[in-house]
Tab-separated table of C-alpha atoms in Angstrom:
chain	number	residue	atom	x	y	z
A	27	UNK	CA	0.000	0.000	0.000
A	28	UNK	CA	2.844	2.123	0.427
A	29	UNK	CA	3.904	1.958	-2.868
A	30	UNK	CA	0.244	2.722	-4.274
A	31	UNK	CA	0.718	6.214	-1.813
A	32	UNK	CA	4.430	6.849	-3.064
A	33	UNK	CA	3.167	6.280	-6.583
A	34	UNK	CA	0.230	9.000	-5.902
A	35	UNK	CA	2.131	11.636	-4.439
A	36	UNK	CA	5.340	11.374	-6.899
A	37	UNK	CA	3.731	11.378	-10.343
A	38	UNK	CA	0.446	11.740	-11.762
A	39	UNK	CA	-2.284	8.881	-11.287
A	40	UNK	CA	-2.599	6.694	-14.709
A	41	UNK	CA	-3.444	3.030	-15.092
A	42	UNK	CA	0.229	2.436	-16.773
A	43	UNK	CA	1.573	3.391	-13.230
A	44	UNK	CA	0.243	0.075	-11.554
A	45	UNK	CA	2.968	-2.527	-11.158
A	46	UNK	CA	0.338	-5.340	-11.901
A	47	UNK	CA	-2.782	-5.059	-14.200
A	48	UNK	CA	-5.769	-6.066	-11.173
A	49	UNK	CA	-4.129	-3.107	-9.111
A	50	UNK	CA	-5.082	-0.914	-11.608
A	51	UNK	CA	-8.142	0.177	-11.041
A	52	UNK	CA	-7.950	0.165	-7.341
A	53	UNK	CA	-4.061	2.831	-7.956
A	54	UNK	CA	-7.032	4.810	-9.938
A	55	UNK	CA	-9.411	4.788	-7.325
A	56	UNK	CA	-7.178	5.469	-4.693
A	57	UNK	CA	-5.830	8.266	-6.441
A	58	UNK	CA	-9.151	10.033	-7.118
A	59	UNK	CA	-9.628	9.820	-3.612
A	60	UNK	CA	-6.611	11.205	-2.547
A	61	UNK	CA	-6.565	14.690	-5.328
A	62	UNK	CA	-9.551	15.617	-3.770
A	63	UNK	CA	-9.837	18.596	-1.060
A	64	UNK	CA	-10.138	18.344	2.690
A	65	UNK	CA	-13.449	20.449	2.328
A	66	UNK	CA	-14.722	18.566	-0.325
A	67	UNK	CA	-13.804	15.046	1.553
A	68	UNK	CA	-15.521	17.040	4.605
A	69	UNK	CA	-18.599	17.822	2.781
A	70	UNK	CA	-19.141	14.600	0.803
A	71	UNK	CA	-18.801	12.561	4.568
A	72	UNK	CA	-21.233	15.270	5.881
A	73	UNK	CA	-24.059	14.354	3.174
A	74	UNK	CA	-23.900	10.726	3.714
A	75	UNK	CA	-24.560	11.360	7.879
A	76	UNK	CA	-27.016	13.892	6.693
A	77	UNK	CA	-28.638	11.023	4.068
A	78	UNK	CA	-28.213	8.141	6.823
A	79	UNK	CA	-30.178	10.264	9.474
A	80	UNK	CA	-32.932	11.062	7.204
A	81	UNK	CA	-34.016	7.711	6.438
A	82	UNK	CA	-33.692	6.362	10.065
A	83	UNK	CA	-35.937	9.165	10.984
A	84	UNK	CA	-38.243	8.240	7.735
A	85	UNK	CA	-37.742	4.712	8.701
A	86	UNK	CA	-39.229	5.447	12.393
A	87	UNK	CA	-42.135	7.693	10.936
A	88	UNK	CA	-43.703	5.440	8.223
A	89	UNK	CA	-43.492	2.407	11.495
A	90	UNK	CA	-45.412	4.579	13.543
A	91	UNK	CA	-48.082	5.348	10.836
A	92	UNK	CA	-48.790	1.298	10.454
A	93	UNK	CA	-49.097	0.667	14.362
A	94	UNK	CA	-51.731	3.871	13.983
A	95	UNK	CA	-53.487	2.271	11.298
A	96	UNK	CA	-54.042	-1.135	13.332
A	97	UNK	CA	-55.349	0.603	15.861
A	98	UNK	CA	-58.709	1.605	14.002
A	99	UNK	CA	-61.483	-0.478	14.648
A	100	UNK	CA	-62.981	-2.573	11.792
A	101	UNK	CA	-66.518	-1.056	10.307
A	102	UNK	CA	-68.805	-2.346	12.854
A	103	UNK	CA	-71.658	-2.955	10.880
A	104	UNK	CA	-74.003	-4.794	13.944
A	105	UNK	CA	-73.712	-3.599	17.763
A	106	UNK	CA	-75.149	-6.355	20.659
A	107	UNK	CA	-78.666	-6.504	20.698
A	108	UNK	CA	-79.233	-5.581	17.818
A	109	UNK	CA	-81.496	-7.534	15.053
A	110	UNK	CA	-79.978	-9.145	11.691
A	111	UNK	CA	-82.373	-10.910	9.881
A	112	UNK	CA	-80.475	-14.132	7.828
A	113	UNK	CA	-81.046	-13.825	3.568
A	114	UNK	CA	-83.962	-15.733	2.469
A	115	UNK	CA	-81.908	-18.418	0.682
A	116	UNK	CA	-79.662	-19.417	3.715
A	117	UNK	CA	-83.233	-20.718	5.194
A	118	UNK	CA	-85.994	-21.136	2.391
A	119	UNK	CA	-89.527	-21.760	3.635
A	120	UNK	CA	-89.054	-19.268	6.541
A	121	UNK	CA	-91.268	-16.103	7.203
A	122	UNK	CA	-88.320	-13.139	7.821
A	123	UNK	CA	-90.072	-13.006	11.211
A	124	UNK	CA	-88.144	-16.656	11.947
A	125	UNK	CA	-84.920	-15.401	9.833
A	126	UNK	CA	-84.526	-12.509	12.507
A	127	UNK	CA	-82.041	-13.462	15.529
A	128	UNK	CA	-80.657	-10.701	18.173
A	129	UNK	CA	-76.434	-10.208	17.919
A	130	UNK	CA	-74.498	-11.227	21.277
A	131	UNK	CA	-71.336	-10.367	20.417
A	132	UNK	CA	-68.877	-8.980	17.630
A	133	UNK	CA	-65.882	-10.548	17.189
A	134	UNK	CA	-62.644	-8.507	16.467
A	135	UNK	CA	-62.911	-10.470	13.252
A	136	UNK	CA	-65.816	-8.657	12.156
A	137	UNK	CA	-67.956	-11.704	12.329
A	138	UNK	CA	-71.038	-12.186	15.009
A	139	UNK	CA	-72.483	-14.884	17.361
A	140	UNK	CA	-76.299	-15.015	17.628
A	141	UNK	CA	-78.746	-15.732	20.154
A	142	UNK	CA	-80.336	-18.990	19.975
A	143	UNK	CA	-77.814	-20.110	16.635
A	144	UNK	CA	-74.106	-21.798	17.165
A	145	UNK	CA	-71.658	-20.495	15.164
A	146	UNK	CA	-69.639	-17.611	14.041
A	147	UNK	CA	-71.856	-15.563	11.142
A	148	UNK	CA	-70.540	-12.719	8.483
A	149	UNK	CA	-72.346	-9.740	6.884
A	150	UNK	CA	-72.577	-11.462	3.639
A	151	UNK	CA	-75.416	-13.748	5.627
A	152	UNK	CA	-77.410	-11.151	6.155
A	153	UNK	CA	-80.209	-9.053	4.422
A	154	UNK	CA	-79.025	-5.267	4.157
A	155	UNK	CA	-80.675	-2.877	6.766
A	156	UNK	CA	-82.833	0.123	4.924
């Protein structure tokens, strides 16, 4: 490595200088590196702390605006105690009088449990409320 440095400072950087062909390219990197300014080498290490910095604070920011998303509740579309009447076709032959069943529960899901029916039921069961 010496060499590469004596090589810099003596004469001007070419690849013909390198004693070996593969240390060409790194005699011609090393040498751009080394003709450049102290204030340019100051600014250039400034800029990438300056570019590191901003995306761990955008890194932090867009994490906290998914934990706030998660934390809205899903469209509640029944309440407890409410009445849901089941869609004709999921029980033919009934009046909508003996479709009609009274929610217990919502389930984070977004599903309900019913009063006097087993199971776990979705909105797509259901006749739209007018």
């Amino acid at each position: 490595m010496f060499y590469l440095k004596w090589k810099a400072r003596s004469r001007g950087c070419t690849a013909g200088d390198a004693p070996w062909p593969f240390w060409e390219r790194a005699l011609l990197s090393y040498c751009s590196w080394y003709a450049m300014k102290k204030g340019s080498k100051l600014l250039l290490g400034g800029l990438t702390v300056a570019a590191a910095a901003a995306g761990a604070i955008a890194t932090v920011i867009m994490k906290d605006r998914k934990s706030k998303r998660r934390l809205t509740p899903p469209d509640t579309w029944a309440r407890p105690g409410m009445s849901v009447t089941f869609r004709a076709e999921l029980m033919p032959g009934r009046d909508a009088d003996e479709r009609t069943y009274k929610v217990t529960d919502l389930l984070p899901s977004g599903r309900v449990l019913l009063d006097r029916v087993s199971g776990e039921h979705a909105r797509k069961e259901f006749e739209q409320q007018r």
